Short mmCIF file of C-alpha atoms in Angstrom, two decimals:
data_model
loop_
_atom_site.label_atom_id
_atom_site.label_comp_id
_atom_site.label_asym_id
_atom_site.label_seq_id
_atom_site.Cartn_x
_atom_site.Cartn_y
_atom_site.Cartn_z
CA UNK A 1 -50.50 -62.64 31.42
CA UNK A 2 -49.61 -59.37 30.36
CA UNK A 3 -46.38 -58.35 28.72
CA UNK A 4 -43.51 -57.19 30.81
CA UNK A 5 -42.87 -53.15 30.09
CA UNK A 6 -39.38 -53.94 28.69
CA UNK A 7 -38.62 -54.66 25.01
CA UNK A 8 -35.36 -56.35 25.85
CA UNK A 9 -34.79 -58.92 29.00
CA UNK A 10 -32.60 -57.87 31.53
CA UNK A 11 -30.14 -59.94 32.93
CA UNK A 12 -30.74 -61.43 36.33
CA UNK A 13 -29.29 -60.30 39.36
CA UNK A 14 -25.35 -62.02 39.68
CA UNK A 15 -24.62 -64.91 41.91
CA UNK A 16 -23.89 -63.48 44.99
CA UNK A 17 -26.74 -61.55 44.84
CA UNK A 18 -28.95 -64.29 44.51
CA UNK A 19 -28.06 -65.80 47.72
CA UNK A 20 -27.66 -63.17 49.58
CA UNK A 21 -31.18 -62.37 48.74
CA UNK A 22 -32.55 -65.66 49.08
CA UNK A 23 -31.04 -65.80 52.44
CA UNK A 24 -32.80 -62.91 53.79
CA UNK A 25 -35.87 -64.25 52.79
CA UNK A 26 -34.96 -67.36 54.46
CA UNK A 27 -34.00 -66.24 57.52
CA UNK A 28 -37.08 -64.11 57.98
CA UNK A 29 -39.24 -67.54 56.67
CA UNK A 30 -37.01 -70.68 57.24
CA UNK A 31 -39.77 -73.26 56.22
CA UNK A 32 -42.08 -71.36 53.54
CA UNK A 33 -45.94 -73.19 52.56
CA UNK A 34 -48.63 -72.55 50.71
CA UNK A 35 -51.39 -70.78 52.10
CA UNK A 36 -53.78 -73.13 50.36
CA UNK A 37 -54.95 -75.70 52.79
CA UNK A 38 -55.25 -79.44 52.31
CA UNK A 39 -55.39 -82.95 53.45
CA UNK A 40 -53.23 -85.09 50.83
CA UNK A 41 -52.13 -84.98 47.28
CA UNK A 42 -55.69 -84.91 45.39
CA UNK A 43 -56.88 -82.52 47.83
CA UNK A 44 -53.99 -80.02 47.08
CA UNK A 45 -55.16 -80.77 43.82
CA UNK A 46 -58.44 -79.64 43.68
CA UNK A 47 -57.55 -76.64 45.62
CA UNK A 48 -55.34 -75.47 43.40
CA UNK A 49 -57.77 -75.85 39.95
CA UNK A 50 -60.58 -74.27 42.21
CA UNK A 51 -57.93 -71.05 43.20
CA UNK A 52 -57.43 -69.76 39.26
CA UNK A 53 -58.97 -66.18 39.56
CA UNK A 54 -59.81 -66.66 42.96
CA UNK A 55 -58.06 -65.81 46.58
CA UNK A 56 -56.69 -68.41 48.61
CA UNK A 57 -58.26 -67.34 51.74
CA UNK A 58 -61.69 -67.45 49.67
CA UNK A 59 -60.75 -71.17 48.26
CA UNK A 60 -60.05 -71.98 51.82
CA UNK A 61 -63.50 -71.07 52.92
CA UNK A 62 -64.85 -72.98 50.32
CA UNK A 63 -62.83 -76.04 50.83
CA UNK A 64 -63.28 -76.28 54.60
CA UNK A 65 -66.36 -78.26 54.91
CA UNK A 66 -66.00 -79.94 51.88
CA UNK A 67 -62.24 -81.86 52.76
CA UNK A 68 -64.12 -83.25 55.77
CA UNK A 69 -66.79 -84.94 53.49
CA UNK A 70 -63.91 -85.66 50.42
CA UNK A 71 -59.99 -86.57 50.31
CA UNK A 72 -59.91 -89.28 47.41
CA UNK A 73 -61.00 -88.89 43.62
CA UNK A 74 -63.62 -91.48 43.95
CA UNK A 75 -65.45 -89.98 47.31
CA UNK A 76 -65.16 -86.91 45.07
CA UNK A 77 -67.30 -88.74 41.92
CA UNK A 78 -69.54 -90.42 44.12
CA UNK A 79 -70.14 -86.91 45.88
CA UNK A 80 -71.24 -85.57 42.52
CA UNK A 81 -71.33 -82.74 40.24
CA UNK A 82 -74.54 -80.99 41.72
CA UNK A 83 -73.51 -81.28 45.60
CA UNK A 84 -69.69 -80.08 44.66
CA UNK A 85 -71.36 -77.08 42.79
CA UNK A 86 -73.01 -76.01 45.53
CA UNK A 87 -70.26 -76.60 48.05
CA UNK A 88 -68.01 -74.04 46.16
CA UNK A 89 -70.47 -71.39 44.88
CA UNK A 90 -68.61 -68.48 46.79
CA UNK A 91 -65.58 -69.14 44.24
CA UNK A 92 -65.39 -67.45 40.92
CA UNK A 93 -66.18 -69.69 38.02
CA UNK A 94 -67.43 -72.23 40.21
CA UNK A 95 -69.32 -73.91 37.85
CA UNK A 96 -67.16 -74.43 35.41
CA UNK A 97 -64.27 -75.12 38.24
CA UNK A 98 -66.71 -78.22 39.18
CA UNK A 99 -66.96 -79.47 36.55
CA UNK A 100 -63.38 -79.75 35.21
CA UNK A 101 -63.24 -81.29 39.67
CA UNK A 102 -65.16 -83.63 38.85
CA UNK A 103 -63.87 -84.94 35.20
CA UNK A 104 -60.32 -85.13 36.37
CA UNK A 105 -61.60 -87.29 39.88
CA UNK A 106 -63.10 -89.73 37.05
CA UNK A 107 -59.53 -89.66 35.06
CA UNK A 108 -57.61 -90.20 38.36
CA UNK A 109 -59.67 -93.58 39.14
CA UNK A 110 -60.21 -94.53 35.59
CA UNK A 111 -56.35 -93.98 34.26
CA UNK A 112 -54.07 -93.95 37.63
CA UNK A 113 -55.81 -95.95 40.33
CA UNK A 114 -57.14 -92.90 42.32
CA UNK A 115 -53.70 -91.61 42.75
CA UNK A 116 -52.44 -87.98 41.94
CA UNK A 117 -48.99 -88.85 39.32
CA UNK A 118 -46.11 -87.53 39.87
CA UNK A 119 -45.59 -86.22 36.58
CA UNK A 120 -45.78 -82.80 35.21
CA UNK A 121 -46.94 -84.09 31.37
CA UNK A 122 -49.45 -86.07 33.29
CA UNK A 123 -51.07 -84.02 35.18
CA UNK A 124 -51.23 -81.46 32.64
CA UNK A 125 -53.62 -84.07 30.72
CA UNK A 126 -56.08 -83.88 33.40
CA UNK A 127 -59.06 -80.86 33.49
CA UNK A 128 -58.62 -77.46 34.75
CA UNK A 129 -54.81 -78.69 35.54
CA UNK A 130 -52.28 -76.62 33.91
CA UNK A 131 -48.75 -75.98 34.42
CA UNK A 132 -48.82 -73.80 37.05
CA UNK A 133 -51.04 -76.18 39.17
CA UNK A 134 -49.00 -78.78 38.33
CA UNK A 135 -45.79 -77.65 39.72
CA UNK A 136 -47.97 -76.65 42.72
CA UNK A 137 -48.81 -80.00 43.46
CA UNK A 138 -45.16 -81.34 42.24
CA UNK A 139 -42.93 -79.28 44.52
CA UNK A 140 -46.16 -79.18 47.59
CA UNK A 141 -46.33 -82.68 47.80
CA UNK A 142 -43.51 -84.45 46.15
CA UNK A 143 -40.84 -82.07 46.93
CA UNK A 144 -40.05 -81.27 43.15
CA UNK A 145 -38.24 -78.09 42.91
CA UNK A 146 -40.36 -76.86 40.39
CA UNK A 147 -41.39 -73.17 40.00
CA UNK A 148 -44.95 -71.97 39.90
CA UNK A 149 -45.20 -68.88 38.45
CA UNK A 150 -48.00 -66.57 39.32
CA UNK A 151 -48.81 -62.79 38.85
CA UNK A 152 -46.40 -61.74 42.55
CA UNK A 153 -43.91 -63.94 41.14
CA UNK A 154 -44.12 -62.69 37.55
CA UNK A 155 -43.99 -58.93 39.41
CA UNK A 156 -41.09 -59.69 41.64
CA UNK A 157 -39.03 -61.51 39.73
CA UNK A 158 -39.25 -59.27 36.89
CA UNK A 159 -38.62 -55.78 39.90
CA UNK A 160 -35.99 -57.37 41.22
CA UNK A 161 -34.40 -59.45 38.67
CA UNK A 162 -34.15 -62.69 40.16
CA UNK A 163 -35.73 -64.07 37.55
CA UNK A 164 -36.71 -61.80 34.64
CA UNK A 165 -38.72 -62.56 32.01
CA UNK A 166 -41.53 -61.43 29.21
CA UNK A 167 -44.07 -64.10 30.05
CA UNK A 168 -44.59 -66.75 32.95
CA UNK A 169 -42.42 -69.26 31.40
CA UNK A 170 -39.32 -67.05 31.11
CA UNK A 171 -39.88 -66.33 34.24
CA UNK A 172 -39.94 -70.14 35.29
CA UNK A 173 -37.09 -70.72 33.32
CA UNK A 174 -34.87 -67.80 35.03
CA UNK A 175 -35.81 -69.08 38.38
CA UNK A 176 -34.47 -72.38 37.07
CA UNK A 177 -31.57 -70.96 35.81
CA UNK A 178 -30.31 -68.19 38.53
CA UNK A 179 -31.35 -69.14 42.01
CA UNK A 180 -29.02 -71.13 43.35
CA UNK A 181 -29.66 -74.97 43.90
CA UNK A 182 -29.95 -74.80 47.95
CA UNK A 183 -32.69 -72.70 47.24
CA UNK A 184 -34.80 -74.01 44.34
CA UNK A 185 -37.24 -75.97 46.38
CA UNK A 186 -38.61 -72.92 48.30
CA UNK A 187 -38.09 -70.06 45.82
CA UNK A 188 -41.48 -69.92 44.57
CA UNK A 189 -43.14 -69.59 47.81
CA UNK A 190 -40.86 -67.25 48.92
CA UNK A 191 -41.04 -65.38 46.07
CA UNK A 192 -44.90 -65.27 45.82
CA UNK A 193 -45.33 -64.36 49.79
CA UNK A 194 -43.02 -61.23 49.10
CA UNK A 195 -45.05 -60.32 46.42
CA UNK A 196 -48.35 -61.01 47.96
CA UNK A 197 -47.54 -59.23 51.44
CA UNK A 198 -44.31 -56.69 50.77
CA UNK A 199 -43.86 -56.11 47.38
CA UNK A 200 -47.08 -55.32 46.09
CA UNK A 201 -48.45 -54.40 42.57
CA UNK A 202 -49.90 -50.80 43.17
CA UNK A 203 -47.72 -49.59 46.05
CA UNK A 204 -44.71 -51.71 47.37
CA UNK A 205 -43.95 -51.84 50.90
CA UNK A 206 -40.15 -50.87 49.99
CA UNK A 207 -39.66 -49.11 53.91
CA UNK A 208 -40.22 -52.74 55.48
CA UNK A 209 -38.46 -54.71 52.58
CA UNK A 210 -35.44 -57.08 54.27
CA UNK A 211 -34.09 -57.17 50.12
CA UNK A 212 -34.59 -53.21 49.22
CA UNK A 213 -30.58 -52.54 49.22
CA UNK A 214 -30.35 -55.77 46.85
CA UNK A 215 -33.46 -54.50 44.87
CA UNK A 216 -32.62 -52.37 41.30
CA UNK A 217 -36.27 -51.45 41.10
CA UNK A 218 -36.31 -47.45 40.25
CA UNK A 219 -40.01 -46.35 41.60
CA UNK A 220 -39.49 -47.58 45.38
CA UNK A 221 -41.86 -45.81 47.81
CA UNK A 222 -40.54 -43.86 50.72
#
């Protein structure tokens, strides 16, 4: 992740702020969701390993056909390394993605009865799974309010100072710190939809922003 263009951390935006620009985004998306699609816990999962360096409308392609043939870590050993490759060879790193798929399917039967935990230092153990994909699967599934931090939420919260920070954990961290309780379980997806579809890397969409008033970023576009 690279380094945010600031030697020292600004603070975050105050209180009020905070919810009155949470509330915006709430009102214009009352029930936020990842884009990813799945079937259950392990498939989440799996989708969310496979989406490192990769779109979520092309991990969705990919994962289509291949949640009607496999929901549960052991249908996903039994499947098998070759079959899986091919299923998701339209994915970047695909082959490495399948194999880390199928190692932590084996872990999951082998160390936790085929179930995905619901712990953040144990899922971390498994392959491919790191802390962003974690707290995907955490707050997704098991309605954790925990924050995963991506590039659009590293670039917004850092823009607008919700949640500043020089690296992905600060950023995780100021999230955890600043927004406001009632909105902790949805921030992230809120957060990375802005990014993703208004406030962009190369050119924000600033004219159709519902936060730009609330928004101290200096290079807003007309």
């Amino acid at each position: 992740m690279a380094q945010a263009a600031f030697s020292r951390i600004p603070s975050a935006l105050p209180y009020g702020r905070q919810v009155e620009f949470f509330s915006r985004l709430r009102d214009a998306n009352p029930a936020p969701v990842t884009e990813l699609e799945y079937v259950n816990a392990f498939t989440l999962l799996v989708a969310v390993a496979l989406s490192a360096q990769a779109t979520d409308v092309g991990v969705n392609k990919a994962t289509k056909g291949l949640f009607r043939k496999v929901t549960t870590p052991r249908q996903m050993v039994e499947f098998g390394l070759e079959a899986l490759t091919e299923e998701i060879k339209t994915i970047g790193l695909f082959r490495q993605k399948a194999k880390n798929v199928i190692a932590l399917s084996k872990r999951l039967v082998e160390e936790y009865g085929g179930e995905v935990p619901q712990s953040r230092a144990a899922l971390m153990t498994l392959p491919g799974v790191g802390r962003k994909t974690a707290n995907v699967v955490l707050n997704s599934v098991f309605n954790f309010p925990a924050q995963a931090v991506d590039t659009h939420i590293f670039r917004v919260g850092n823009r607008t100072r919700i949640a500043p920070g020089r690296d992905v954990e600060q950023v995780e961290r100021a999230i955890e710190d600043n927004v406001p309780v009632e909105f902790q379980q949805n921030a992230h997806h809120w957060l990375i939809l802005h990014g993703r579809y208004v406030c962009q890397a190369r050119r924000p969409r600033c004219m159709i922003c519902p936060v730009e008033d609330l928004c101290p970023f200096e290079e807003k576009t007309e």
